[in-house]
Structure formats: structure tokens, C-alpha cells
mmCIF file of C-alpha atoms in Angstrom:
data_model
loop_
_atom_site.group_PDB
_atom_site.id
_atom_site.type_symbol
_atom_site.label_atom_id
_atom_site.label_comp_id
_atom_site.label_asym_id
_atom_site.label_seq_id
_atom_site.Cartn_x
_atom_site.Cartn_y
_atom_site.Cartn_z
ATOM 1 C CA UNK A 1 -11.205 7.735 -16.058
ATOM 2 C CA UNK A 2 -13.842 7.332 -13.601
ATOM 3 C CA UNK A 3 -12.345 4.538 -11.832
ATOM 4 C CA UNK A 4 -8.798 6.854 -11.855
ATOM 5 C CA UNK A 5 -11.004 9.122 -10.281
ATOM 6 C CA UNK A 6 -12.287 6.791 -7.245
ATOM 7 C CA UNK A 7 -8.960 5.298 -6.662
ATOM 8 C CA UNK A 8 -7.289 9.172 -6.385
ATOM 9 C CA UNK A 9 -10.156 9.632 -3.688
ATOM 10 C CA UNK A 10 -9.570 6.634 -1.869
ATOM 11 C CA UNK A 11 -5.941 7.490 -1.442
ATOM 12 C CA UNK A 12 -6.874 10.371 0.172
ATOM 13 C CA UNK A 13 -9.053 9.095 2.073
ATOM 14 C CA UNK A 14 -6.867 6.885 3.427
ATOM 15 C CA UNK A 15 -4.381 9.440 4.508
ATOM 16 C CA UNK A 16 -6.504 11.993 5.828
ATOM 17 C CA UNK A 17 -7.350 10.554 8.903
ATOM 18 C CA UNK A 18 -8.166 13.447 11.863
ATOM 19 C CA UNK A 19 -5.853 11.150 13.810
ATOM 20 C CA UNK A 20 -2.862 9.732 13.230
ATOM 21 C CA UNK A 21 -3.701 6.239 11.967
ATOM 22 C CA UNK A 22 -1.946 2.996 12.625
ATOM 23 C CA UNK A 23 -2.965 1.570 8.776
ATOM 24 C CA UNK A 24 -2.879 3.126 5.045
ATOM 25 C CA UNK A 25 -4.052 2.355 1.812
ATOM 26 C CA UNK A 26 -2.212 2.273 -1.257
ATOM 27 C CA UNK A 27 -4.341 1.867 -4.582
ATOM 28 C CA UNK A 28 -2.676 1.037 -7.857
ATOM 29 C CA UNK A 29 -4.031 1.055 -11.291
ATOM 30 C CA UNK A 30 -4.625 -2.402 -13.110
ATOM 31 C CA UNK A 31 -1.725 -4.591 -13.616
ATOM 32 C CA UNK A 32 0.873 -1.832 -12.845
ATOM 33 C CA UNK A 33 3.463 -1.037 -9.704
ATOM 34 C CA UNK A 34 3.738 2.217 -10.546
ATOM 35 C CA UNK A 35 3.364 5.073 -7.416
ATOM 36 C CA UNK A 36 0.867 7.558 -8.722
ATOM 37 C CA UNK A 37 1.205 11.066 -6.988
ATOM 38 C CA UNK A 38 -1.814 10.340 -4.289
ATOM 39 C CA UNK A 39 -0.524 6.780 -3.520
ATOM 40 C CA UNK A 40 3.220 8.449 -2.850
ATOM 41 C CA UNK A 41 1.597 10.473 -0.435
ATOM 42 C CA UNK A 42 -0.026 8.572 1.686
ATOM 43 C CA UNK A 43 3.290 6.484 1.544
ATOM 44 C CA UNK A 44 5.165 9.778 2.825
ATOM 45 C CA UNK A 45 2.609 10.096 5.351
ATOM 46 C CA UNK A 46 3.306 6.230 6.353
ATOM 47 C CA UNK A 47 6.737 7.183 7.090
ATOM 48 C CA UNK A 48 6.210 10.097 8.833
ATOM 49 C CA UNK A 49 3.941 8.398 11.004
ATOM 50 C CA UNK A 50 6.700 5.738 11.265
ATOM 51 C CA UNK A 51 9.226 8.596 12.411
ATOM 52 C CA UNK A 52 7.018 9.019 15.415
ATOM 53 C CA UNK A 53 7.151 5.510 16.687
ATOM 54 C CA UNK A 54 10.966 4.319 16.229
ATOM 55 C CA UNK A 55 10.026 1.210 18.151
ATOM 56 C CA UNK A 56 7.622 -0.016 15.747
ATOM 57 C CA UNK A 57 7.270 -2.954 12.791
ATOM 58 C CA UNK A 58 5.794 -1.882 10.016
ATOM 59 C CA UNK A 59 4.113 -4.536 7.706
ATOM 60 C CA UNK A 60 3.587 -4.125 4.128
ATOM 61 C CA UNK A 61 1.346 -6.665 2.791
ATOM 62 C CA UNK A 62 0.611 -6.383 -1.478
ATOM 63 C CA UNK A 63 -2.105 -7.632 -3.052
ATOM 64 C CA UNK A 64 -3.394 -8.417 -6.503
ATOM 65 C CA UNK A 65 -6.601 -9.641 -8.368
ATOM 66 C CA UNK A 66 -6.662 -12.910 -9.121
ATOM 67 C CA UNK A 67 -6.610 -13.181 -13.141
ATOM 68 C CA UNK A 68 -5.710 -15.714 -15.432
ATOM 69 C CA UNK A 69 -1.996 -16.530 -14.786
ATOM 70 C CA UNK A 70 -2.133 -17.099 -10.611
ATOM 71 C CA UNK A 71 1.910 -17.132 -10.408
ATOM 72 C CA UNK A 72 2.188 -13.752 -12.881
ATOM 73 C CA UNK A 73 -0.630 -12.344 -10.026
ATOM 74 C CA UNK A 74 1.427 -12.979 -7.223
ATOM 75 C CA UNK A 75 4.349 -11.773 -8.234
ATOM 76 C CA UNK A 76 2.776 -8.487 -8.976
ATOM 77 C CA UNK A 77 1.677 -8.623 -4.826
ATOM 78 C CA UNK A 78 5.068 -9.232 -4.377
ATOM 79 C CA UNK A 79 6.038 -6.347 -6.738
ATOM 80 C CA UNK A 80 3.620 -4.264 -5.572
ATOM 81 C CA UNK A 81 4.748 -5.015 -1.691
ATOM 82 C CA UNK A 82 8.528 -4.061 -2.470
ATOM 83 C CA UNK A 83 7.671 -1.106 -4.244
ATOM 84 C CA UNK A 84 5.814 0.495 -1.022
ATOM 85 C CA UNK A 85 8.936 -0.816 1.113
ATOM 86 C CA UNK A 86 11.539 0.887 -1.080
ATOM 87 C CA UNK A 87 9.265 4.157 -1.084
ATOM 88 C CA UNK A 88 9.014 4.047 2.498
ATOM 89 C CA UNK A 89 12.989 3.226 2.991
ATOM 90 C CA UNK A 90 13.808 6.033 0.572
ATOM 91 C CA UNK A 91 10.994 8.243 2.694
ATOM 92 C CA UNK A 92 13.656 7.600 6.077
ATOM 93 C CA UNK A 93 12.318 4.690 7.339
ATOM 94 C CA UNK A 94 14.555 1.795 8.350
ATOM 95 C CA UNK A 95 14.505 -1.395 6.479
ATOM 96 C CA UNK A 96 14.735 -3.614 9.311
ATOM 97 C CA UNK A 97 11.897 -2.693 10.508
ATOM 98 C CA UNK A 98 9.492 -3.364 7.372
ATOM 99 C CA UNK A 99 8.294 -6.897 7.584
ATOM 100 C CA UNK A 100 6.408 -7.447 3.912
ATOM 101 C CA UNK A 101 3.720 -10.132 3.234
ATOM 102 C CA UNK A 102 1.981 -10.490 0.187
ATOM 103 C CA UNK A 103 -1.305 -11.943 -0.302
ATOM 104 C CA UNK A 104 -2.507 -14.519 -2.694
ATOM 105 C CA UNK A 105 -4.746 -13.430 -5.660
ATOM 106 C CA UNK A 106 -8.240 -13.192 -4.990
ATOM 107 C CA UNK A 107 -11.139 -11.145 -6.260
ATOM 108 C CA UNK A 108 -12.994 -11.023 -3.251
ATOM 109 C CA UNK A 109 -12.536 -7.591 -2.362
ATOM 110 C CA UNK A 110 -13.652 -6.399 -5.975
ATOM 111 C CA UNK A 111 -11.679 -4.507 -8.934
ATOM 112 C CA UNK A 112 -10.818 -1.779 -7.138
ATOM 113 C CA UNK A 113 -9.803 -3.189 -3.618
ATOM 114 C CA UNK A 114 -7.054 -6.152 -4.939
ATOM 115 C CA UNK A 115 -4.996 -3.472 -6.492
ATOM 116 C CA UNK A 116 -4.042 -2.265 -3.360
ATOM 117 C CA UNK A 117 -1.085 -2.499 -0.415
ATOM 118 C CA UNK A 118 -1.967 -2.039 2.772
ATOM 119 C CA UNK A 119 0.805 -0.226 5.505
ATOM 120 C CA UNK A 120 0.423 -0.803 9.094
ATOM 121 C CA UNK A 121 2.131 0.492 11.927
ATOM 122 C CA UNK A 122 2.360 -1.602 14.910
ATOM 123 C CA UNK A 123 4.226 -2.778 17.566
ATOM 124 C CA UNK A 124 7.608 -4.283 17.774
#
């Protein structure tokens, strides 16, 4: 629960910015590709930020922990990558303009920071 806790935080962090920001943070619980309510809104946030700047690429890029089956790992970055692109598309932003790269398994960012994808808004 504690670790719920942290990863909530995080996602707000992430979105609260006091300026607009050019990069968000999506955290996801252990093995899963689900959007929990904080992740969706810094998602939404994404987007709206996306509205902004019509002229811009946004890049997706998933990642995962590395575990003990590397293929089953990577395709939850890949899961994990298309699941923040489809939230984003269904939040009004344009599907040819999200370019999404996942990342290969690792643990070096710890527990908490390979369950993540990470948005960025830049430019075209």
C-alpha cells in the first residue's frame, strides 16, 4: 500500500508542474497496463498540453523492469507504450503525431521507476 501510495504522488508530481512542461510521467503498478485514476490524468494533461502545440511530435517511450522472462518484459514496454498512445488519441490528440519507443528491460532505475512511460512533447 505504501508503494501505491508513492507512485499516486509521483503522478502528481509529474503533472503539477507551475509551468507547462514539455515531459510527463506515467507510473504503473507491477506487471500491469492498467491506467490508474492519477496516471489518466497526467495523460489528459499530456494532451491538453499537446492541444497547445499542433505542430508538435509527441514520443511515448514504455518501460519495464527487467525480470525473469526478458521477451514477456518487453512486451509489457510495448504494452505499456500503446496504452498511453491510445489514452492520449482517445484524449484528442492525433495519432500521427505520436511516435512510440519502448525501452528494453532494465532495473537500473529501481522498482518504482521501470514501471513507468514517459510523454514528451517536442518538436516536429
Amino acid at each position: 500500500m505504501r508503494r501505491l501510495s508513492l507512485v499516486v504522488g509521483l503522478c502528481l508530481l509529474a503533472g503539477c508542474a507551475s509551468q507547462p512542461s514539455r515531459k510527463y510521467v506515467v507510473f504503473f503498478t507491477r506487471d500491469s497496463v492498467k491506467l490508474e485514476d492519477p496516471a489518466l490524468w497526467v495523460v489528459t494533461h499530456a494532451a491538453q498540453q499537446a492541444a497547445r502545440d499542433p505542430q508538435s511530435v509527441i514520443t511515448v517511450e514504455g518501460y519495464a523492469a527487467a525480470h525473469g522472462d526478458l521477451s514477456a518484459d518487453a512486451l509489457l514496454a510495448v504494452d505499456r507504450a500503446k496504452k498511453v498512445s491510445s489514452q492520449l488519441v482517445a484524449d484528442g490528440v492525433a495519432a500521427g503525431r505520436i511516435r512510440q519507443m519502448p525501452r528494453a528491460p532494465s532495473n537500473e532505475d529501481g522498482a518504482v521507476g521501470s514501471r513507468r512511460v514517459e510523454i514528451e512533447i517536442g518538436a516536429s
